[in-house]
Short mmCIF file of C-alpha atoms in Angstrom, two decimals:
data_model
loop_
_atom_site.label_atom_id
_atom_site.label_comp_id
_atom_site.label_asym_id
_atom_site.label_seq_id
_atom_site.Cartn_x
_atom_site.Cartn_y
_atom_site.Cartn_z
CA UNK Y 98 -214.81 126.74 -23.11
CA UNK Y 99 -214.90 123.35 -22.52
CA UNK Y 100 -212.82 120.74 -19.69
CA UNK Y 101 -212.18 117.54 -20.39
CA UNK Y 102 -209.52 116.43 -18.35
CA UNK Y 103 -210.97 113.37 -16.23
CA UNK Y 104 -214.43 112.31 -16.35
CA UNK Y 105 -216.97 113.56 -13.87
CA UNK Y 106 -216.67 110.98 -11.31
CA UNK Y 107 -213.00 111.54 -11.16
CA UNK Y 108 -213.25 114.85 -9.81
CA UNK Y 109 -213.71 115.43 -6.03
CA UNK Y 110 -213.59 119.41 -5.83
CA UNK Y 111 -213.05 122.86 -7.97
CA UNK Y 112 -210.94 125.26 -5.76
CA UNK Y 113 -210.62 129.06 -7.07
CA UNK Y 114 -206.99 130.29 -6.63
CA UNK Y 115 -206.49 132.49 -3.33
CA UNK Y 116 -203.73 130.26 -2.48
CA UNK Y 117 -200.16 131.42 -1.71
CA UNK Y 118 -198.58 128.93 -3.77
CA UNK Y 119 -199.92 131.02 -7.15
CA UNK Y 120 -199.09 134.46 -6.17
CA UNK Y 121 -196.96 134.94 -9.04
CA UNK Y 122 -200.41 134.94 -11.01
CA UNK Y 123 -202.83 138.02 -10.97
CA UNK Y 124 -206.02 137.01 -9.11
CA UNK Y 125 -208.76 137.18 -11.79
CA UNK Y 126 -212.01 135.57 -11.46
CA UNK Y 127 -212.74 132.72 -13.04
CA UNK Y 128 -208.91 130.82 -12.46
CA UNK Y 129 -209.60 127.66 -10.81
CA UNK Y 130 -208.07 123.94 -10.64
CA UNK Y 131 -209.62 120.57 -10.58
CA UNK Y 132 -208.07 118.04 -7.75
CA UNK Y 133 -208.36 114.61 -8.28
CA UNK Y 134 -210.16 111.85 -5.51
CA UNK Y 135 -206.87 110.22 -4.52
CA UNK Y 136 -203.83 112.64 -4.58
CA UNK Y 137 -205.98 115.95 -3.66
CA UNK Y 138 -203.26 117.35 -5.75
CA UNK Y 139 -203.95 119.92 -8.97
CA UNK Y 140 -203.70 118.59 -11.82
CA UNK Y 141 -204.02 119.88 -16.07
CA UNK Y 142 -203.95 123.48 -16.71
CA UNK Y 143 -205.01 126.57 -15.02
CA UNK Y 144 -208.12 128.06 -16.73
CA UNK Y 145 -209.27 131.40 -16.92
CA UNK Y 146 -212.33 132.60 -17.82
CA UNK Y 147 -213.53 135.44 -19.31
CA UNK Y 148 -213.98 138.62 -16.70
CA UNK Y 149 -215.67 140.56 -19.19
CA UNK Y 150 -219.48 139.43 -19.94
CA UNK Y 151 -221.29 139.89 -22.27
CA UNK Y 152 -223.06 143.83 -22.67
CA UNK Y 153 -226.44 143.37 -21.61
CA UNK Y 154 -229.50 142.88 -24.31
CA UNK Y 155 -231.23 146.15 -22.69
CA UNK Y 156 -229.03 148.44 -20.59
CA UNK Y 157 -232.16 150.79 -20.16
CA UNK Y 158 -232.38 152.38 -24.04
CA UNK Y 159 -234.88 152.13 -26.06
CA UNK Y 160 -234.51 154.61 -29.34
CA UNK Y 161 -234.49 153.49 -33.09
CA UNK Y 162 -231.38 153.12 -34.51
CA UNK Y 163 -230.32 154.43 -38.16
CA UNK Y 164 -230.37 151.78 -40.60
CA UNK Y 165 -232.51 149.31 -38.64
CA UNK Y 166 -235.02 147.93 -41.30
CA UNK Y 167 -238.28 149.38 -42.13
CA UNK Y 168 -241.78 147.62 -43.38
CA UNK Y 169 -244.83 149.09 -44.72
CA UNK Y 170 -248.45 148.37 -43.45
CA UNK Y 171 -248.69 146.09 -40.65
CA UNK Y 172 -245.29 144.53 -38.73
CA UNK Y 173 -244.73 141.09 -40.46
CA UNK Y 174 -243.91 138.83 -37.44
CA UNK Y 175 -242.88 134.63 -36.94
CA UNK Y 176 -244.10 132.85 -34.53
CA UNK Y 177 -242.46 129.91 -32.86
CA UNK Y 178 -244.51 127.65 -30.37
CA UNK Y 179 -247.90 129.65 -32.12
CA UNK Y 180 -250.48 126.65 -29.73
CA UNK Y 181 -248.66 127.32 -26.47
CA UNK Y 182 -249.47 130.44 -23.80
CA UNK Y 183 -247.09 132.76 -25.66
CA UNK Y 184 -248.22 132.12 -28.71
CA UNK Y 185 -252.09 131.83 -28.62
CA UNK Y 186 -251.83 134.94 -26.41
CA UNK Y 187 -249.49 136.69 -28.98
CA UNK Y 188 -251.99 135.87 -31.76
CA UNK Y 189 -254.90 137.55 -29.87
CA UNK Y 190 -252.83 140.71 -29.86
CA UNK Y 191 -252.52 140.68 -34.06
CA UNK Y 192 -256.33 139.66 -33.88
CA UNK Y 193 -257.04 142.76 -31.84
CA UNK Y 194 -254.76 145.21 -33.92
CA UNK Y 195 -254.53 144.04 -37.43
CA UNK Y 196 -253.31 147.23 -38.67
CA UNK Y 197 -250.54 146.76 -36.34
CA UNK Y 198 -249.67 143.24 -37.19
CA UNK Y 199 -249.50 140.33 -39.58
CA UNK Y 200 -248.30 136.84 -39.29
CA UNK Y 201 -246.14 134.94 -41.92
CA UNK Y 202 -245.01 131.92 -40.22
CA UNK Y 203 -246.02 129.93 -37.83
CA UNK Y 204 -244.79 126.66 -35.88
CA UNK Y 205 -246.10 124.33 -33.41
CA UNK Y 206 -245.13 121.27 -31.45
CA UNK Y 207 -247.66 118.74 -31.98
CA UNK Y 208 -251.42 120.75 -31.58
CA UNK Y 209 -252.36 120.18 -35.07
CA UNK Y 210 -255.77 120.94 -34.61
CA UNK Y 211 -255.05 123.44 -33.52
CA UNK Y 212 -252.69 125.47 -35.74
CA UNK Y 213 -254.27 124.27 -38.13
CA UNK Y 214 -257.35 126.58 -37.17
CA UNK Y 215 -254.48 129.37 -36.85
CA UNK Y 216 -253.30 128.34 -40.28
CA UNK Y 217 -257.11 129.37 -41.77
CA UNK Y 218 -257.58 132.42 -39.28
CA UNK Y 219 -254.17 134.12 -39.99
CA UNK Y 220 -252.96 132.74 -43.26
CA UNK Y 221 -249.55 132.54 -42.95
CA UNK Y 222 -247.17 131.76 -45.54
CA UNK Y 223 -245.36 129.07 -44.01
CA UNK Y 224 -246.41 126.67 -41.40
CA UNK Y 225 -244.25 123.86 -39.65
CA UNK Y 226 -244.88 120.83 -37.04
CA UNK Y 227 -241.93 119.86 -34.79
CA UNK Y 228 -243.29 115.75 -34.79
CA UNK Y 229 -243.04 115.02 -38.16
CA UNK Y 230 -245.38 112.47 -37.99
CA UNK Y 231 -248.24 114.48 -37.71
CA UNK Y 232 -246.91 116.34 -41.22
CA UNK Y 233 -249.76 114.23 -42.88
CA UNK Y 234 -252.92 115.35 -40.46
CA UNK Y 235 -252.12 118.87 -40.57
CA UNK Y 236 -252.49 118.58 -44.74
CA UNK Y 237 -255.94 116.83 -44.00
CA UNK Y 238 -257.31 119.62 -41.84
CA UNK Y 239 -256.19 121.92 -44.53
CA UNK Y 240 -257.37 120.32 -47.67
CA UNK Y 241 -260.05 123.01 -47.95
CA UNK Y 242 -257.70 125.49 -48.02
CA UNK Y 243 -257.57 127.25 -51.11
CA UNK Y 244 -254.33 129.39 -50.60
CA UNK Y 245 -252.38 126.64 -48.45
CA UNK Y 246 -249.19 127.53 -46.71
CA UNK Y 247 -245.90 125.63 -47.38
CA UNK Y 248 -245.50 123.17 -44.55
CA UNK Y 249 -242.07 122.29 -43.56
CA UNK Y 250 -241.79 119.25 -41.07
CA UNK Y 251 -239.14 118.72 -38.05
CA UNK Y 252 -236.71 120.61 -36.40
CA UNK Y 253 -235.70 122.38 -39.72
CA UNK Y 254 -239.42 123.62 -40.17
CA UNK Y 255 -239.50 125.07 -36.91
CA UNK Y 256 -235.87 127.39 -37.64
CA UNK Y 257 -237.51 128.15 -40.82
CA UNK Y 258 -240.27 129.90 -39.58
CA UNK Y 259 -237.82 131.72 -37.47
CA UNK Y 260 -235.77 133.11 -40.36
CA UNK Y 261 -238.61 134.01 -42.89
CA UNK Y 262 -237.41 136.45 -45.03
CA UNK Y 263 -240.18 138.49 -44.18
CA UNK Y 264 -240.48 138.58 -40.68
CA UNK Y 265 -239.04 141.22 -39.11
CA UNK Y 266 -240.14 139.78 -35.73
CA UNK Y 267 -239.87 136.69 -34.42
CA UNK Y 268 -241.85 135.59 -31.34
CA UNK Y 269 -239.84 132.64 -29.45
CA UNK Y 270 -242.39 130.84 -27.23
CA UNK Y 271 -241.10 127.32 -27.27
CA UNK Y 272 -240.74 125.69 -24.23
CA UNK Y 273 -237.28 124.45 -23.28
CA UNK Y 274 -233.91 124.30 -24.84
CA UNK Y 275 -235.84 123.72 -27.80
CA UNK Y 276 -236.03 127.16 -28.68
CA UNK Y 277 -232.43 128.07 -28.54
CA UNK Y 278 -231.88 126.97 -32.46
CA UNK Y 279 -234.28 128.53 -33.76
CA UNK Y 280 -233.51 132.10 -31.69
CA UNK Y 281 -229.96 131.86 -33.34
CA UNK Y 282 -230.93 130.90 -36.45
CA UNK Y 283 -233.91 134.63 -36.27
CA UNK Y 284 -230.59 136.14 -35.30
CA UNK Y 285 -227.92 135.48 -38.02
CA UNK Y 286 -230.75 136.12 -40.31
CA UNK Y 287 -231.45 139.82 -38.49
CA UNK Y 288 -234.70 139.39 -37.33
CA UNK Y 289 -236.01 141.30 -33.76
CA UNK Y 290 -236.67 138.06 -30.82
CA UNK Y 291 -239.29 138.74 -28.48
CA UNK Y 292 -238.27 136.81 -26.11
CA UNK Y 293 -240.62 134.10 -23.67
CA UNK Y 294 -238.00 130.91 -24.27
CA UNK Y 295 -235.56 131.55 -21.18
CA UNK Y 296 -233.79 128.80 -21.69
CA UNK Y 297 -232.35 130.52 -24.87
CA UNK Y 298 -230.45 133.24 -22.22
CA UNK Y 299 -229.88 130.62 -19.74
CA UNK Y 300 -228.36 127.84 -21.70
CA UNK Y 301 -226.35 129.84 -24.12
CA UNK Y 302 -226.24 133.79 -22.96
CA UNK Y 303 -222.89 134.35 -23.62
CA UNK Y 304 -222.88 133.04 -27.49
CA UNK Y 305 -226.59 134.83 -28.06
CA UNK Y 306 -226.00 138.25 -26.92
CA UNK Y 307 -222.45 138.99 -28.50
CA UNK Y 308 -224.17 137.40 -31.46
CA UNK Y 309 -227.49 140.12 -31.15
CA UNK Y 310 -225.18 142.47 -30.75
CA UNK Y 311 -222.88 141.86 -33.71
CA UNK Y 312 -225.89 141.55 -36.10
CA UNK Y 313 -227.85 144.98 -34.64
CA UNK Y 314 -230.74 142.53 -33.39
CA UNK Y 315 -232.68 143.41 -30.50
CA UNK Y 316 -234.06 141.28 -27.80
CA UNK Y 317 -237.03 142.08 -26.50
CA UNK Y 318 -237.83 140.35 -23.26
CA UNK Y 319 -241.97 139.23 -23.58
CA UNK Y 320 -242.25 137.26 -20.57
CA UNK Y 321 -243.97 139.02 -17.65
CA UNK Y 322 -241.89 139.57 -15.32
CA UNK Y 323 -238.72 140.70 -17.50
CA UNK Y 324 -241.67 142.62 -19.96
CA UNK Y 325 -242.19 144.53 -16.49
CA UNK Y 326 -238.38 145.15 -15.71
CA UNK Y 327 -237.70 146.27 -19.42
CA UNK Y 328 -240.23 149.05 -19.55
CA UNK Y 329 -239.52 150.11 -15.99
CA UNK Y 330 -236.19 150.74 -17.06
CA UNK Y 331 -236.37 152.74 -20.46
CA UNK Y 332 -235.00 156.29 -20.09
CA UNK Y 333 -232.55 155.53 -17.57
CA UNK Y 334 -229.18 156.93 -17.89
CA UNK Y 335 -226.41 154.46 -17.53
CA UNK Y 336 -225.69 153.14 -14.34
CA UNK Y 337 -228.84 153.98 -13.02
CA UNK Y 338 -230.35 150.98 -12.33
CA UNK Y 339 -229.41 149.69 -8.98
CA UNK Y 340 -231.37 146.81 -8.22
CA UNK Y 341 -234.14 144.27 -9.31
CA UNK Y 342 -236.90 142.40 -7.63
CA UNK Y 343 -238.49 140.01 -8.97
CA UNK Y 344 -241.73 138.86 -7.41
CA UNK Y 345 -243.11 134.85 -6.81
CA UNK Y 346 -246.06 133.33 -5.74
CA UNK Y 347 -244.33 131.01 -3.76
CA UNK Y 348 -246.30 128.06 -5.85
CA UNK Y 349 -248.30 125.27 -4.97
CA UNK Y 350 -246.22 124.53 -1.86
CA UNK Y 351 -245.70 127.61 -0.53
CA UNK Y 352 -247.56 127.30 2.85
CA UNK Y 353 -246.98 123.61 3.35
CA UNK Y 354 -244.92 122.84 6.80
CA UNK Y 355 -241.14 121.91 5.49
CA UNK Y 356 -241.64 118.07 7.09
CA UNK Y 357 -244.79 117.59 4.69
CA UNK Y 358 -242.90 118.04 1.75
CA UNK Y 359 -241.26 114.51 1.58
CA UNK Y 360 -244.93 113.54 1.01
CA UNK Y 361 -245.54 115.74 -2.04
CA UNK Y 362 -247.07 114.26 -5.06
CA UNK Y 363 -247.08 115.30 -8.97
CA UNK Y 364 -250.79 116.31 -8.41
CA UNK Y 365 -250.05 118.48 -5.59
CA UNK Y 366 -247.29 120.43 -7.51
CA UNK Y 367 -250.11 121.19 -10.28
CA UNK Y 368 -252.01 123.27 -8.18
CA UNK Y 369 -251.22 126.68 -8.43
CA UNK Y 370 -252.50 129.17 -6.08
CA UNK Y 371 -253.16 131.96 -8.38
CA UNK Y 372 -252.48 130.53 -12.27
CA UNK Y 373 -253.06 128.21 -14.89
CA UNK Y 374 -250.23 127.05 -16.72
CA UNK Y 375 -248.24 124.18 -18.36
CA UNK Y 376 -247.32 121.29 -16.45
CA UNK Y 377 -243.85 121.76 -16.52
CA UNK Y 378 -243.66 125.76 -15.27
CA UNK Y 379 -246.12 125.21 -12.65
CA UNK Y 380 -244.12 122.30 -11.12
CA UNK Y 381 -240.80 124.80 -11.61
CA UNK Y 382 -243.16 127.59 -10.34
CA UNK Y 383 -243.85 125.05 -6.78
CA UNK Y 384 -240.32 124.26 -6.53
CA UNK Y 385 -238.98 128.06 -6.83
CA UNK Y 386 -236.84 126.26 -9.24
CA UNK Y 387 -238.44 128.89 -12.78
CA UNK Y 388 -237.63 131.94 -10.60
CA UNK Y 389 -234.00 130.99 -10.40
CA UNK Y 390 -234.33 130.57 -14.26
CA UNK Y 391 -235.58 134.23 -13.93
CA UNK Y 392 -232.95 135.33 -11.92
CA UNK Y 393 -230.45 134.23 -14.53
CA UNK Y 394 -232.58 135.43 -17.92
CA UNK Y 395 -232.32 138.79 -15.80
CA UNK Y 396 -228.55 138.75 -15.33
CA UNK Y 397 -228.50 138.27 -19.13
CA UNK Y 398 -231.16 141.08 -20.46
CA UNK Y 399 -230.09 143.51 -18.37
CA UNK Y 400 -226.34 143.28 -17.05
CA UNK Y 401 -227.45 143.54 -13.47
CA UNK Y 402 -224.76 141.20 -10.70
CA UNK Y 403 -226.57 138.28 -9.56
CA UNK Y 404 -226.06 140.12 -6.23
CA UNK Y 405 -228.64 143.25 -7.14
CA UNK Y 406 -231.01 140.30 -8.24
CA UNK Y 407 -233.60 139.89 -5.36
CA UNK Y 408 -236.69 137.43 -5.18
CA UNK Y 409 -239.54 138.33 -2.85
CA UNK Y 410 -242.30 135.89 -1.59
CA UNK Y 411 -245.94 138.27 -3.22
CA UNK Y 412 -248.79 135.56 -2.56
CA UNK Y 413 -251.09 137.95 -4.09
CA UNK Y 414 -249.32 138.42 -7.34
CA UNK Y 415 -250.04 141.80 -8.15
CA UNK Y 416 -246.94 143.13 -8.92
CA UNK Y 417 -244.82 141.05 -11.41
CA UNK Y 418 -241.26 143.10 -10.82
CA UNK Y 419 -239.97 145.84 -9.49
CA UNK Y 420 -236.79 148.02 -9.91
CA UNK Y 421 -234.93 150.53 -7.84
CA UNK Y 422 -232.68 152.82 -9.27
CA UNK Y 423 -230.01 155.88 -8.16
CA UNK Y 424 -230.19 158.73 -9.68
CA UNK Y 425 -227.43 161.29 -8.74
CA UNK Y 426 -228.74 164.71 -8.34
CA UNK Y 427 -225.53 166.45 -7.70
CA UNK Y 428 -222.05 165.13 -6.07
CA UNK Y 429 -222.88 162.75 -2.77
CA UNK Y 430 -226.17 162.43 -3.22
CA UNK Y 431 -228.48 159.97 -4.66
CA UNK Y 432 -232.00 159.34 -4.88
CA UNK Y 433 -233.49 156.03 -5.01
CA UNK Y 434 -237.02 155.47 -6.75
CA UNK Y 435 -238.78 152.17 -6.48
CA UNK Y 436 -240.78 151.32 -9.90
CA UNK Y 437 -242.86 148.73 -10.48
CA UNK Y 438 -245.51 147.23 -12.85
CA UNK Y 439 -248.71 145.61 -11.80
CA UNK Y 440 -249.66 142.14 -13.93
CA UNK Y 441 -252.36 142.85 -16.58
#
């Protein structure tokens, strides 16, 4: 849905209708007006949004499905962001089970040193590199090569790797909104997403999980924290999940006094009290601002209200997330169990 009524600067407020004057209308969330700066009056149409969101990526099943597709020998998987965290750490796994695993395709950013040592370890069939520019070195640190990999340059490269036709997996860990193409484009061509790009749930959620749904894909969350919710959760009957906690640090900043804040620098945001990480999540991690990315990637994978979402201050970071759920044992009475997952 989009608004474009008045520009952004013409708009002093967004009321939701509990008003007398529109009693003639059912009260559905989602109705509101815009009211302009000088009149205060309501102008353009009423819009509704939809009540019904989307079903969640993991309601708290896990069971194979008939018809989902099969492979012989090893899972062929993509990999997308192969030189960041995710992927370097997702690559160790296949290195530690290669019975288990294989890689086809792989894509990077701009570490073409890098993949290209992945390139020559794994042997994937295709390769790409986000900055085309660097196209050229990664060809020069694999001129010894003798079975090279097609390479594939630019954006187009990177949605390539992500709908391989023989991947059956695709691992998302690009950073950013970055990642969202390539997700869709893994998911119109059927292909499982294990999932460490939030931004793909928080920037378009409602278009990616009807979409999952609609072509049998799976999402698989492969983050920690929503890794730890997901297998907390499998076996539960519907409607058994009651609430989830996710834990934080509390970041670099955490046990500064609120009036030395104003004095924070870049440097001081990069030190994290218990991790190493990129620049960008560990600045997110200082302002709490990645665990209210979390909170929404949650709302998304498994249909919980923002309201049964809870965030609690763990300085020691042992425990990742938790969940609680109800389980009725017979009429007017329910049991609550607390489950959580330490981090490995």
């Amino acid at each position: 849905m989009a608004l474009s009524f008045l520009s952004p600067s013409e708009i002093t407020a967004i009321s939701f209708l509990d008003s007398t004057k529109y009693n003639h209308l059912p009260k559905l969330p989602g109705r509101f007006t815009l009211k302009r700066k000088d009149s205060g009056k309501a102008f353009g149409r009423i819009v509704q949004c939809s009540t019904q969101p989307p079903p969640p990526a993991w309601p708290g099943r896990a069971f194979p499905e008939p018809g989902r597709k099969t492979w012989d020998g090893p899972k062929p998987i993509s990999i997308v962001g192969s030189t960041g965290s995710i992927g370097t750490q997702t690559l160790d796994i296949v290195l530690e089970n290669p019975d288990k695993f294989r890689v086809v395709a792989l894509a990077a950013g701009s570490n073409v040193t890098l993949l290209a040592d992945q390139v020559k370890q794994f042997k994937p069939q295709l390769v790409a590199v986000r900055n085309e520019s660097l196209v050229n070195e990664l060809k020069e640190a694999l001129a010894d090569v003798e079975e090279k990999p097609e390479i594939i340059p630019g954006e187009q490269g990177v949605i390539e790797v992500a709908r391989h036709p023989d991947a059956v997996t695709v691992v998302t860990g690009i950073v950013g909104c970055a990642g969202l193409k390539p997700t869709v484009a893994a998911i119109k061509a059927g292909k499982d997403i294990a999932l460490a790009n939030k931004e793909t749930l928080i920037a378009g959620g409602p278009f990616v999980l009807p979409l999952a749904h609609k072509h049998n894909v799976k999402i698989l969350p492969a983050d920690s924290e929503h890794s730890a919710i997901f297998q907390c959760i499998q076996g539960l009957p519907e409607g058994a999940l009651r609430r989830i906690i996710l834990t934080a640090s509390g970041g670099a900043f955490r046990d500064w006094p609120v009036e030395r804040l104003k004095d924070a620098k870049v440097a001081d945001a990069l030190k994290h009290p218990n991790w190493s990480m990129g620049k960008k999540i560990t600045v997110d991690s200082a302002t709490l601002f990645n665990k209210g990315l979390e909170v929404i990637e949650a709302h998304y994978l498994f249909g919980a209200e923002y309201d049964d979402i809870e965030i609690v201050i763990h300085p020691q970071s042992i425990i990742h997330s938790m969940v609680e759920t109800q389980v009725l044992l017979f009429p007017e009475v329910i049991f609550y169990i607390l489950g959580a997952l330490p981090v490995k």
